[in-house]
Structures are given as structure tokens and as C-alpha cells.
Coordinates of C-alpha atoms in Angstrom, one line a residue:
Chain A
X1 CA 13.6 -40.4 -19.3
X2 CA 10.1 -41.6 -20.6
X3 CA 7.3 -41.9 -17.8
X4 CA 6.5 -45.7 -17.1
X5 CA 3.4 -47.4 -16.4
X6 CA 2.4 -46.6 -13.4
X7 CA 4.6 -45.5 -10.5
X8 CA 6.9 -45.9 -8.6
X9 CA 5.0 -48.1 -5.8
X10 CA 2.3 -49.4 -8.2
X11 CA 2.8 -53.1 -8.9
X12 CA 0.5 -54.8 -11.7
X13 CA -1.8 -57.3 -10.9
X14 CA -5.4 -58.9 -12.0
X15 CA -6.8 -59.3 -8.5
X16 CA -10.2 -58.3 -7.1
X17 CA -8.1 -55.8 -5.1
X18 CA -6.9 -54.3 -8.1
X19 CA -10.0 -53.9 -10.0
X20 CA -11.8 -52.6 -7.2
X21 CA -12.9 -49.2 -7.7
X22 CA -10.7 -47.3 -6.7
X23 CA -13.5 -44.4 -5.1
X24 CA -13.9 -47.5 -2.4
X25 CA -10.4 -48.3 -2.3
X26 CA -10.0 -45.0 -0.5
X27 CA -13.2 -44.7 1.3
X28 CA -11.9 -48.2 2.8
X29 CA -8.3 -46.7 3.4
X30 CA -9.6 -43.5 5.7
X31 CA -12.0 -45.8 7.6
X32 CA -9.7 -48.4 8.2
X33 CA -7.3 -45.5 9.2
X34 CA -9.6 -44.0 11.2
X35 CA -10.5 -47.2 13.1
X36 CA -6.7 -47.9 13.9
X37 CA -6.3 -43.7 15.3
X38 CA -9.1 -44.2 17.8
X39 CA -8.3 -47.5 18.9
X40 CA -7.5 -46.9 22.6
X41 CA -4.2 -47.6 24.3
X42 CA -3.1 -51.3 25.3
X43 CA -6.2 -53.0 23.6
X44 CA -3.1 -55.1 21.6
X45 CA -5.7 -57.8 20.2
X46 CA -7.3 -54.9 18.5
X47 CA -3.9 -54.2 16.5
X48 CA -3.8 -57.5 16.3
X49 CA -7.1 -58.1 14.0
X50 CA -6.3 -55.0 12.0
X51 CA -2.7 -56.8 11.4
X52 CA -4.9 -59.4 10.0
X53 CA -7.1 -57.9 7.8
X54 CA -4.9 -55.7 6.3
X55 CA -2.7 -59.3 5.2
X56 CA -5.3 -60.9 4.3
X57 CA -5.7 -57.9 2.1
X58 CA -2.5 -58.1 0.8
X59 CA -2.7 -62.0 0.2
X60 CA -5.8 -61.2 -1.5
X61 CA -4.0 -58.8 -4.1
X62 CA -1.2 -61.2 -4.6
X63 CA 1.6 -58.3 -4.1
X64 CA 4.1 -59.9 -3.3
X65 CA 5.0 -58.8 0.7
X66 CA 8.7 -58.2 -0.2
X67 CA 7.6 -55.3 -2.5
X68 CA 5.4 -53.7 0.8
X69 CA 8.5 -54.8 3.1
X70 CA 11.1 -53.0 1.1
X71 CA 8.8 -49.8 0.5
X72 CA 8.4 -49.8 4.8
X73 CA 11.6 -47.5 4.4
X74 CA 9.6 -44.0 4.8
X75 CA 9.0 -45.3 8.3
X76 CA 12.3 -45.1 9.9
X77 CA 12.3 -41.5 11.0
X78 CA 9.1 -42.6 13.0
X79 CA 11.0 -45.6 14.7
X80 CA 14.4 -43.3 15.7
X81 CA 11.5 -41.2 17.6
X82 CA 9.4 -44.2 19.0
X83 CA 13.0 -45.1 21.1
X84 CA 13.0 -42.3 21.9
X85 CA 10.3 -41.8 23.6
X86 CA 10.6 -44.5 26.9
X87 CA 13.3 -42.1 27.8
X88 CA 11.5 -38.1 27.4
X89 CA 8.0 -39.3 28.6
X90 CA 6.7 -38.5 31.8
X91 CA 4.9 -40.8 34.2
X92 CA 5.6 -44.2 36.5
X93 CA 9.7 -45.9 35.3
X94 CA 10.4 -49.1 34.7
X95 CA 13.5 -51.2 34.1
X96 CA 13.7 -52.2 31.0
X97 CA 17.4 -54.3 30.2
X98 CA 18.1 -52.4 33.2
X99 CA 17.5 -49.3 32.1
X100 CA 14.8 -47.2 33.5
X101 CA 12.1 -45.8 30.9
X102 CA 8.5 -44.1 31.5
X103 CA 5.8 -46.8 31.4
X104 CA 3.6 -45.2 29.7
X105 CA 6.1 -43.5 27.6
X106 CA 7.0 -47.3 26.8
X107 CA 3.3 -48.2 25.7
X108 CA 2.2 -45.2 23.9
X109 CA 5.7 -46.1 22.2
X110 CA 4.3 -49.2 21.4
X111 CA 0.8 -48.0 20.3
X112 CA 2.5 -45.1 18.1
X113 CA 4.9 -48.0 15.9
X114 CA 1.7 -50.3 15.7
X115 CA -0.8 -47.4 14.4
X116 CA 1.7 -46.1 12.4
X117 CA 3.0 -49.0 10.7
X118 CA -0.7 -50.3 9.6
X119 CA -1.1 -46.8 8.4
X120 CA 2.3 -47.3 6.1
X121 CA 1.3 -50.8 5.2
X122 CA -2.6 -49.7 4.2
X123 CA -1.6 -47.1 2.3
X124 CA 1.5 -48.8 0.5
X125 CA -1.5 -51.5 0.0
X126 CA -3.5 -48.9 -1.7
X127 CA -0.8 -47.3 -3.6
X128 CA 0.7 -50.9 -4.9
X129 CA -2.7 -51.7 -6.5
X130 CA -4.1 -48.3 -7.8
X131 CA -3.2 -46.9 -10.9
X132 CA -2.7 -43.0 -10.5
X133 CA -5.6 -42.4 -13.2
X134 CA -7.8 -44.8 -11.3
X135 CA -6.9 -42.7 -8.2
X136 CA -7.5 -39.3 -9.9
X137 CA -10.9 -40.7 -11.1
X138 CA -11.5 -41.8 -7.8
X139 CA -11.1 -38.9 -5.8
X140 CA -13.0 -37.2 -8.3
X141 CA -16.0 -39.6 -7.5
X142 CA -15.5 -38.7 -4.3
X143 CA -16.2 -34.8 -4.7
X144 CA -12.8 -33.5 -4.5
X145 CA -12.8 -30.0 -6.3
X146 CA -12.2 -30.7 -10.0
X147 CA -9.4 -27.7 -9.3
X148 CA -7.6 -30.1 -6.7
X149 CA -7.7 -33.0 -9.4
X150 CA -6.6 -31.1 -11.7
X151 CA -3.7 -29.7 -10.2
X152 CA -3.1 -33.6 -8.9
X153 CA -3.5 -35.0 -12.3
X154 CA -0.9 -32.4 -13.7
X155 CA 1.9 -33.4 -10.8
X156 CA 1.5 -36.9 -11.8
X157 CA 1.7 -36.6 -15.2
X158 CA 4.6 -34.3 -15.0
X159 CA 6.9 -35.7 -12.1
X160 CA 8.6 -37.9 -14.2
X161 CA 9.3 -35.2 -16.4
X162 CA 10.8 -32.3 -14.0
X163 CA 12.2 -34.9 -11.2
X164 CA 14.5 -36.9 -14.6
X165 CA 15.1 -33.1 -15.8
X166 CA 16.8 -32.5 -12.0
X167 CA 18.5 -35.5 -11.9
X168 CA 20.8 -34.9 -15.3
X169 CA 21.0 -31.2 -14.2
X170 CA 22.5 -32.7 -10.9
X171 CA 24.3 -35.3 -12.9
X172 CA 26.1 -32.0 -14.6
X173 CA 26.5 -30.4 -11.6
X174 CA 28.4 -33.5 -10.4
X175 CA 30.5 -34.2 -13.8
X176 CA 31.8 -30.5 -12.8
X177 CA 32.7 -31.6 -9.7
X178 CA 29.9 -29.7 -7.7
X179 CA 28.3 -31.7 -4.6
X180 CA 24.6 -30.7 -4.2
X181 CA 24.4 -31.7 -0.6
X182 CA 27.4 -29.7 0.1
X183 CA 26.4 -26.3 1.7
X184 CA 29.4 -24.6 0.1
X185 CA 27.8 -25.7 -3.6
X186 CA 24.4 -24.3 -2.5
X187 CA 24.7 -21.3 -5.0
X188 CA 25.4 -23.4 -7.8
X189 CA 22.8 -25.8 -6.5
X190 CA 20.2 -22.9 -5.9
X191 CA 20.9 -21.6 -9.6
X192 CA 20.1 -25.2 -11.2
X193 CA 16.5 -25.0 -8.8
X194 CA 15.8 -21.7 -10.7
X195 CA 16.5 -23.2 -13.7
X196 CA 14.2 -25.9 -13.4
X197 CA 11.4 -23.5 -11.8
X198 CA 11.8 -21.7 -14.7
X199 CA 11.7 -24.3 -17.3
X200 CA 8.8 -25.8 -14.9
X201 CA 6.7 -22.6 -14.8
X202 CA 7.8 -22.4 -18.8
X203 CA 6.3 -25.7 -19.4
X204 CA 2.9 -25.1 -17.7
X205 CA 2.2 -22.2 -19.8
X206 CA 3.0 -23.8 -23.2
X207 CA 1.1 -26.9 -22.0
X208 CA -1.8 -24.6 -21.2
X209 CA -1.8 -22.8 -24.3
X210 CA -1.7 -26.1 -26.0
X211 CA -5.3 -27.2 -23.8
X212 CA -6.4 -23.9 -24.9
X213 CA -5.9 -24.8 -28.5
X214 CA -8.0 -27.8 -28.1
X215 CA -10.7 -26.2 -26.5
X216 CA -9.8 -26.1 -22.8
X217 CA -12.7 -24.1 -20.6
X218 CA -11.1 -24.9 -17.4
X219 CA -12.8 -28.0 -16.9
X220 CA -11.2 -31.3 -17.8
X221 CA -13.4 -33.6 -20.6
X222 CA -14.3 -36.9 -19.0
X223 CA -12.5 -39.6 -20.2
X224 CA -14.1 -42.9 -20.4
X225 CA -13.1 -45.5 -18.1
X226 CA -10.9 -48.2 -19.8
Chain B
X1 CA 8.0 -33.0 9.6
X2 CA 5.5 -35.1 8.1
X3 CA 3.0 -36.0 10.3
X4 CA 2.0 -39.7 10.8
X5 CA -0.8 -42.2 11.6
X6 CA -1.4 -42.6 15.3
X7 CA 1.0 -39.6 16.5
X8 CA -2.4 -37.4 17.3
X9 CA -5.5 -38.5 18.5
X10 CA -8.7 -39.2 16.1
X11 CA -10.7 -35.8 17.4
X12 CA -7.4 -33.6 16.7
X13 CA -7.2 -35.7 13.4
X14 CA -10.4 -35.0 11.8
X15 CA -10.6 -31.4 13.7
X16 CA -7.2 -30.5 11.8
X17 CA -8.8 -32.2 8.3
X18 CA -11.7 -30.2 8.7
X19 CA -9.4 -26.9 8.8
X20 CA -7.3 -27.9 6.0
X21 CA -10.5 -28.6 3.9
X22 CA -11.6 -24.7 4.9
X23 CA -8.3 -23.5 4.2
X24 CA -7.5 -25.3 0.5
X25 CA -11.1 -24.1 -0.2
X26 CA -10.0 -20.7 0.7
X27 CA -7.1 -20.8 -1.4
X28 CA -8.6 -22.0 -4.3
X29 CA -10.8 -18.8 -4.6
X30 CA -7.7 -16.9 -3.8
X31 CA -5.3 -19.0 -6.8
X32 CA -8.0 -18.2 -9.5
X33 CA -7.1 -14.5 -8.9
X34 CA -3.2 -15.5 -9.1
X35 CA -3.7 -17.4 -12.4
X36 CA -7.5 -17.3 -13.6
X37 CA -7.5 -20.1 -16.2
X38 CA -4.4 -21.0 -15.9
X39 CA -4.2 -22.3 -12.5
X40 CA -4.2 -25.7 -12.8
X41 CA -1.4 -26.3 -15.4
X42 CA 0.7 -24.1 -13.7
X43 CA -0.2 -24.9 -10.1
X44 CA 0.4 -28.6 -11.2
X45 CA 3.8 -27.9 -12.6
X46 CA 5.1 -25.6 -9.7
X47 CA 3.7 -28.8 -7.4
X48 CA 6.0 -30.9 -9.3
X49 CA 9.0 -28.4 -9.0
X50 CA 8.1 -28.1 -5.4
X51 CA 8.5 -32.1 -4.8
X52 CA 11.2 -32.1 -7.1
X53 CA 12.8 -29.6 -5.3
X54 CA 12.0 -32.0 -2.2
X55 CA 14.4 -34.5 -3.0
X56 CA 17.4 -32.5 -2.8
X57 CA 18.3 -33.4 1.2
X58 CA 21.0 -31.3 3.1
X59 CA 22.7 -31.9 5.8
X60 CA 21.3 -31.0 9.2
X61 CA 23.2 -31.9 11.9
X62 CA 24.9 -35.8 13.7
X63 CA 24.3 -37.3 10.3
X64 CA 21.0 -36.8 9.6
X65 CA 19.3 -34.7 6.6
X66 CA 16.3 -32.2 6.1
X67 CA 14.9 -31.1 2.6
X68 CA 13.4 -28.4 1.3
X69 CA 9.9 -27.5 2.5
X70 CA 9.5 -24.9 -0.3
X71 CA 6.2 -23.2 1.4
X72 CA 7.8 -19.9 1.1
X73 CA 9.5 -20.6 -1.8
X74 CA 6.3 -21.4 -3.9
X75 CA 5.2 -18.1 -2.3
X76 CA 7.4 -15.7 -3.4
X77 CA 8.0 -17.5 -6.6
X78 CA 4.2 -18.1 -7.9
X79 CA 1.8 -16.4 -5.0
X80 CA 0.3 -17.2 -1.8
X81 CA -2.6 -18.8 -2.7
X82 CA -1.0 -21.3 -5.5
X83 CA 1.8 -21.7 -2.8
X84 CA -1.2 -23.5 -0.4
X85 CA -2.7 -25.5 -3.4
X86 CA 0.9 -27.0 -4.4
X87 CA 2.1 -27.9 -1.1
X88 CA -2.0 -29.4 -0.2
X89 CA -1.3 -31.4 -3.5
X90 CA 2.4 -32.5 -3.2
X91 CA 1.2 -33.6 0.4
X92 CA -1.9 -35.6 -1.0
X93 CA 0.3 -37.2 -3.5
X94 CA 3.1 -38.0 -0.8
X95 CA 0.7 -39.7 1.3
X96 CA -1.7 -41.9 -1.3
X97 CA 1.0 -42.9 -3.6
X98 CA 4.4 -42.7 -1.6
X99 CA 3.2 -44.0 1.4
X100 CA 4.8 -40.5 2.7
X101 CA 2.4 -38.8 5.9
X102 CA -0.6 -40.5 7.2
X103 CA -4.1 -40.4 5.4
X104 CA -5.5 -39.5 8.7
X105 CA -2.8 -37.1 9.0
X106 CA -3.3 -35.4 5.9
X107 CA -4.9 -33.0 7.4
X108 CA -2.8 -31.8 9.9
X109 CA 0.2 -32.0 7.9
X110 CA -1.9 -29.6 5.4
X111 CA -2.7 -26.9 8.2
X112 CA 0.6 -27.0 9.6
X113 CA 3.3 -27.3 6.7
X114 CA 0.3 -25.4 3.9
X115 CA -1.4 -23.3 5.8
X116 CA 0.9 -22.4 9.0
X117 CA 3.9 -22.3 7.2
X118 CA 2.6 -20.2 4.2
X119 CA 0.7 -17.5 5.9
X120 CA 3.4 -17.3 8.6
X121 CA 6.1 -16.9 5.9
X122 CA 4.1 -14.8 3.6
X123 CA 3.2 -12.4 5.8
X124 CA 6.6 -12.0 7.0
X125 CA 7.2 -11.4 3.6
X126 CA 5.3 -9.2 2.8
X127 CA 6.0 -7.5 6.0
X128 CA 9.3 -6.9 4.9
X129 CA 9.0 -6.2 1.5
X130 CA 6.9 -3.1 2.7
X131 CA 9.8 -1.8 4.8
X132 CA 13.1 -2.6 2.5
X133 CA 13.9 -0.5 -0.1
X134 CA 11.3 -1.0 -3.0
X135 CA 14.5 -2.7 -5.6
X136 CA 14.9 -6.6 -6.8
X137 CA 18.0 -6.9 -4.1
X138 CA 15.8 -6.9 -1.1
X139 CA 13.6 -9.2 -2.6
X140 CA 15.6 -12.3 -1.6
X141 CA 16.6 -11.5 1.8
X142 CA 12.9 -10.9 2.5
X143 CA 12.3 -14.3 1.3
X144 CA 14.9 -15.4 3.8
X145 CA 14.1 -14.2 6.9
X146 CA 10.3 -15.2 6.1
X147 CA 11.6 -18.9 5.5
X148 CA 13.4 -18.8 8.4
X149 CA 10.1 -17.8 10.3
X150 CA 8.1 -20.3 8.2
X151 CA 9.4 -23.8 9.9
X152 CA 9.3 -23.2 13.3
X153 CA 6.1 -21.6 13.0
X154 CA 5.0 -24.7 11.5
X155 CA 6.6 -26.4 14.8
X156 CA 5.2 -24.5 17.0
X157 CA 1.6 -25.3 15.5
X158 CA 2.6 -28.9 16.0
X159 CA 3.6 -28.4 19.5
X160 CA 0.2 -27.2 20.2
X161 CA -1.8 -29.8 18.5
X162 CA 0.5 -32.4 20.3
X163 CA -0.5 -30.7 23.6
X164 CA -4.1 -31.2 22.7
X165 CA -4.1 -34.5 20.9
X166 CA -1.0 -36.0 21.2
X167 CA -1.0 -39.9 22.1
X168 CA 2.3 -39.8 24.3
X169 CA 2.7 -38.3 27.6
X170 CA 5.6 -36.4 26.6
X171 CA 5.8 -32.7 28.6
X172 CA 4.5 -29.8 26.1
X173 CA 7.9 -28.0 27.4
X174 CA 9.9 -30.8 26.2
X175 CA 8.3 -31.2 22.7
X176 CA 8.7 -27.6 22.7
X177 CA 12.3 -26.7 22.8
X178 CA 13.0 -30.6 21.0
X179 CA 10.9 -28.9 17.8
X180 CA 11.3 -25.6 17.5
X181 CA 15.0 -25.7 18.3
X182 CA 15.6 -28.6 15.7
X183 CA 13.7 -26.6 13.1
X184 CA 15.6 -23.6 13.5
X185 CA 18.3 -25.1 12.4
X186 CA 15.8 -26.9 9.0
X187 CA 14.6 -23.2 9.0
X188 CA 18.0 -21.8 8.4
X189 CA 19.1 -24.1 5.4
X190 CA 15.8 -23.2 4.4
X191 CA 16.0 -20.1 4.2
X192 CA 19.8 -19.5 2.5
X193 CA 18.2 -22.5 -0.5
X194 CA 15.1 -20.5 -1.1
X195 CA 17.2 -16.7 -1.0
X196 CA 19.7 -18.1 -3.4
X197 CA 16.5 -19.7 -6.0
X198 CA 14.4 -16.6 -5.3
X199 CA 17.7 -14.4 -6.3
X200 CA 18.2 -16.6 -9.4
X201 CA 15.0 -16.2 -10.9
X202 CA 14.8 -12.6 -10.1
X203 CA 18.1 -12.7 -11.9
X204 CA 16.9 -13.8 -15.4
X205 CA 13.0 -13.5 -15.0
X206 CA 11.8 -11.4 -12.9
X207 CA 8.4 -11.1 -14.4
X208 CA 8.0 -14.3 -13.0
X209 CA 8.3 -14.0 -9.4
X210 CA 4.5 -12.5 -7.7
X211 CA 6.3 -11.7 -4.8
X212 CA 8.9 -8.9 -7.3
X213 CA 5.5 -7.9 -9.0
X214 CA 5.0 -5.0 -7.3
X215 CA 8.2 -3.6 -8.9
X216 CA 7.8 -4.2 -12.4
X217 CA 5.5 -1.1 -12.5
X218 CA 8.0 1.1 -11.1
X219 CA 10.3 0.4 -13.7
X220 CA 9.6 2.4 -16.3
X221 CA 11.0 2.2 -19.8
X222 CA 13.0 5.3 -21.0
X223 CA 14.7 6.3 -23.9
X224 CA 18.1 8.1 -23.8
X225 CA 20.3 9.7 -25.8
X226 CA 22.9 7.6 -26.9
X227 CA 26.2 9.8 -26.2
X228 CA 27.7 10.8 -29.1

């Protein structure tokens, strides 16, 4: 229970990356990004210098790398495909380990693992030294509809909230010797999700009618920065 | 199914971004009507139920888990419209703060997973629901069958924009049948998860589920005589 600073992937710091503002932060993140998706096939040294600024970024926040490294996790899926690909792409073969593969099945491979693990590492970057308010204020220096903040601001704030409210609604669904994964629990399982969409849906009208109480005209007041 | 950096070309990228940006503009408009003031508490706290919701993984099939996409769910349960601002939102926050989807790929994941998978689903939806009998019980199987569409019609958009801007010289036939056969099977656990919620909130409040609203005004309240 009890939200904590931050989230999950935030990790406090003083550095310059840190105190950046975070309207830059992202401007920086989608360029960079950008940069690394049009980068043409087999120009490696290219990766290579993005590799580099992107740790030199990194140094520069004093994060410690483990806390990226360990985080990297969300990429697997994206290797398991990245084998496979050598082996459904079209095109010249080549022995690999004695195995034949698709040459350029094999380097688009390659390309596909490098672009998408700077994106996973930028944006880990991003998320490990921006605090979610920052990052609200941010996008909303950017222009974003104040709708799409708001709506944002609201999951943040609340995620804590509904995702511990799951867990010890799973943890009683366990203690009775249900198993959520378990397609044969699924009605039990599909009862406790409309629960918690009800108790969700519940809780954004009573925390609306409180805003309304203190003078909510569908616009949020600015706060000031800290 | 989340899309990442580097898996479609730069052009496809921003062409995609640009469509999502229509589209969540689009659906803004269209959530006011769905909730008027109200829509950014409660679109903020259905996002969170539909991430919530996220985590919950089931088995697919050889070991390896889907989740929840809950497009059609957030549909049925609070409209349309909301349904596209909560998953555009739950994506945004997957991708800047978990790392979760590629910023250039925000975009396409948004027009495929928000946008394709809603409107496919919801008019499915409502497709049925204007053919069933006009009671609460076909209310969930409606939302079944439309969640069942939902996924692969979400892969199926990503076979396309892979066939125009994908970076790997992989035949559009094979990505084809590799996608929307594996997301079939997503698409079936799908839709049994989001029948059974949809049935137990119709069970104990169905004022609150837009895609029942149409029958709350046929139910009218009558008074009988109590026998003797």
C-alpha cells in the first residue's frame, strides 16, 4: 500500500541530467529515436556512436548501469523474434555454425536488436531520471491536450492504488486456493476484474465530485514548479 | 504486440504517429460526449484498471503468456471513445515510464492496438448488439465475439504496415499467417476474460456498462399487486 516517490524505474539523483527540464528531456528522446529509426542498414559505426552518447549519458546521470541492465527485461520478446528471423527471411543464405540463415534476414536481425535496444536504454534513461510530475509538466510544455495530461496524470497517481487493490484481491483469490492464470479459475478471476472496475469507475466519480467541491472547471490549476 | 524501435521504418513511423494524433483528437471530442466533465477522472481511473487489468498474463500456448488487451473491454464497459483515450494513455505511460513500446513506435502501436482494435471490436459490437435479442444476456457474448475480432484485426493492420515499412525482408504471407494465427489464439482468451468481466458488471451494475445503456430505458419500473 502507500504510493512511493517516484516509480517504479525512477532512480533519485542530483545530476544535470536529472534537473534537466524535462520538456527537453523528451524532445531529446524522440530525436535521438528518430535518428537511430532512419539510420540505414549496415552503417554499424553509426550504432556505434549512438551506443556512445547514450552512455555517456548515463555516466553523466550517475544511474548506476545495473539499475538500466536489470530493467533491459521488457526486451526479451523482441530478441526470441530477432533469432528468429535468419531463419523466415527471404533473400541470399549463409552458413552460419553451419546452419544456413537469410543474409539479409541475419543483418536486418542485427540492425532490429541494435535500434531496439538504444530505444529501451534511451527511454529507460529518460524514465530513471524523470519524475512523473516533471514528465506530466513536460508534455504539457509541449502542447499535449490538457485532456491527455489529465487523463495521464490521473493513471499515475492512481496506479499504485488499483494495481495494490488487485494484488490482495489476487492474494485472496490465492489464499482460497484459486490460480488466476489458470483458465479453469477465469470466472472467479473475471468476477474480481469487475470488482475492481467497479470500485475503479466508483473511485473516479467520488474523486471528481471531490475536484468539483474545490472548484474544478475542467481545467487543472497550475501548480508551481518546486 | 507492442510495437518497438527500429521494427518499421522512420516514414511508416511518423506516418502512423501522425494518424494516431488525428485519431486521439477525434476521440477526445467523442469522450466529452461519453462523460462531459467528468472525463478525465474517470478516463484516468478506467486507464489504470485497464493496465491493471494488463498484468494478469494467461497462458497462450509452448510456455509462453499473453495479457489482456482490454480495447474492447474499456468499450463495452465505459464507451468507445474513452475506450481510445485509455488505451492512447496506458500506451504513453507504458512507453515513457516502463520502457514498454518504442517512443517512435507510439504511434503505431496507438492506431493499431487504440484505434484498429477499438473500432474493429466496437463495431462488431454494436453490430451484434443490433441483431441479439435486446436483454442484459446477449450483452456479453456480443462483447466476445467483438474481442475475438478485435486482435487479429489489430494484426492484420500490423501485417500491412510491416509490408510497407517493415525493416526485415520477411514475406508479407509469412508475417501474415505467423500473426494473425498466433493472435487468434490471444484473441480467444481475450474474448472468454472480457465476456466473463463484461457479465459481472452487468450482473451487479448495469447502469454502468455504455455498451447495456440502451436497455436501461426499456426497463420500465412497474408496480404490482402483491398477491394476497
Amino acid at each position: 500500500m502507500g504510493a512511493g516517490h517516484g516509480h517504479r524505474l525512477f532512480f533519485h539523483g542530483h545530476s544535470p541530467i536529472h534537473g534537466a527540464p524535462a520538456h527537453l528531456k523528451l524532445v531529446a528522446l524522440v530525436v535521438f529515436m528518430l535518428l537511430v529509426v532512419a539510420t540505414p542498414h549496415r552503417w554499424w559505426m553509426a550504432f556505434g556512436g549512438f551506443l556512445l552518447v547514450l552512455l555517456t549519458v548515463i555516466a553523466v546521470s550517475r544511474v548506476p548501469p545495473l539499475h538500466i541492465v536489470r530493467r533491459m527485461v521488457v526486451e526479451v520478446p523482441f530478441v526470441l523474434f530477432a533469432v528468429l528471423m535468419p531463419f523466415i527471411s527471404t533473400g541470399p543464405r549463409v552458413e552460419v555454425l553451419g546452419v544456413s540463415v537469410s543474409e539479409p534476414g541475419l543483418v536486418a536481425a542485427g540492425v532490429f536488436l541494435a535500434k531496439a535496444t538504444l530505444g529501451v536504454m534511451a527511454s529507460l534513461t529518460l524514465a530513471s531520471t524523470t519524475e512523473p510530475v516533471d514528465l506530466l509538466r513536460g508534455l504539457r510544455t509541449l502542447r499535449m491536450p490538457d485532456q491527455i495530461v489529465q487523463i495521464m496524470s490521473f493513471m499515475i497517481r492512481y496506479l499504485d492504488v488499483v494495481t495494490d487493490e488487485l494484488r490482495r484481491m489476487v492474494v485472496g483469490m490465492r489464499s482460497r486456493g484459486c490460480d488466476p492464470r489458470s483458465p479453469r479459475h477465469w470466472p472467479a478471476l473475471a468476477r474480481t476484474l469487475g470488482a475492481l472496475f467497479i470500485r475503479s469507475y466508483e473511485r473516479g466519480e467520488r474523486v471528481h465530485l471531490a475536484m468539483l467541491s474545490r472548484g474544478y472547471d475542467g481545467t487543472m490549476p497550475e501548480t508551481s514548479p518546486r | 504486440m507492442h510495437v518497438p524501435d527500429g521494427f518499421l521504418d522512420a516514414p511508416t513511423s511518423i506516418a502512423t504517429g501522425v494518424v494516431a494524433v488525428a485519431g486521439v483528437a477525434v476521440a477526445l471530442r467523442g469522450a466529452r460526449k461519453e462523460l462531459d466533465d467528468r472525463t478525465a477522472p474517470l478516463a484516468g481511473l478506467v486507464a489504470t484498471f485497464v493496465f491493471a487489468a494488463q498484468m494478469i498474463n494467461f497462458p497462450v500456448a509452448g510456455g509462453t503468456s499473453g495479457h489482456l488487451l482490454g480495447g474492447v473491454l474499456a468499450a463495452v464497459l465505459a464507451g468507445p471513445w474513452t475506450a481510445v483515450l485509455c488505451i492512447s494513455v496506458v500506451l504513453l505511460v507504458q512507453s515513457l515510464l516502463m520502457a514498454d513500446g518504442g517512443v517512435t513506435a507510439l504511434g503505431t502501436n496507438i492506431t493499431l492496438m487504440g484505434l484498429v482494435g477499438v473500432a474493429a471490436g466496437w463495431l462488431v459490437f454494436k453490430g451484434l448488439v443490433a441483431v441479439l435479442p435486446r436483454t442484459r444476456a446477449s450483452v456479453p457474448p456480443a462483447a466476445a465475439l467483438a474481442a475475438l475480432v478485435s486482435v487479429p484485426a489489430a494484426a492484420l493492420a500490423f501485417t500491412v504496415l510491416f509490408a510497407i515499412g517493415g525493416t526485415a525482408p520477411v514475406e508479407t504471407g509469412t508475417v501474415l499467417t505467423a500473426m494473425v494465427a498466433w493472435h487468434v489464439v490471444i484473441g480467444i482468451g481475450e474474448a472468454v476474460i472480457t465476456a466473463l468481466v463484461v457479465g459481472a458488471v452487468v450482473a451487479s451494475r448495469p447502469d454502468l456498462v455504455h455498451g447495456a445503456r440502451h436497455l436501461s430505458s426499456a426497463e420500465h419500473l412497474e408496480i404490482r399487486k402483491a398477491v394476497a
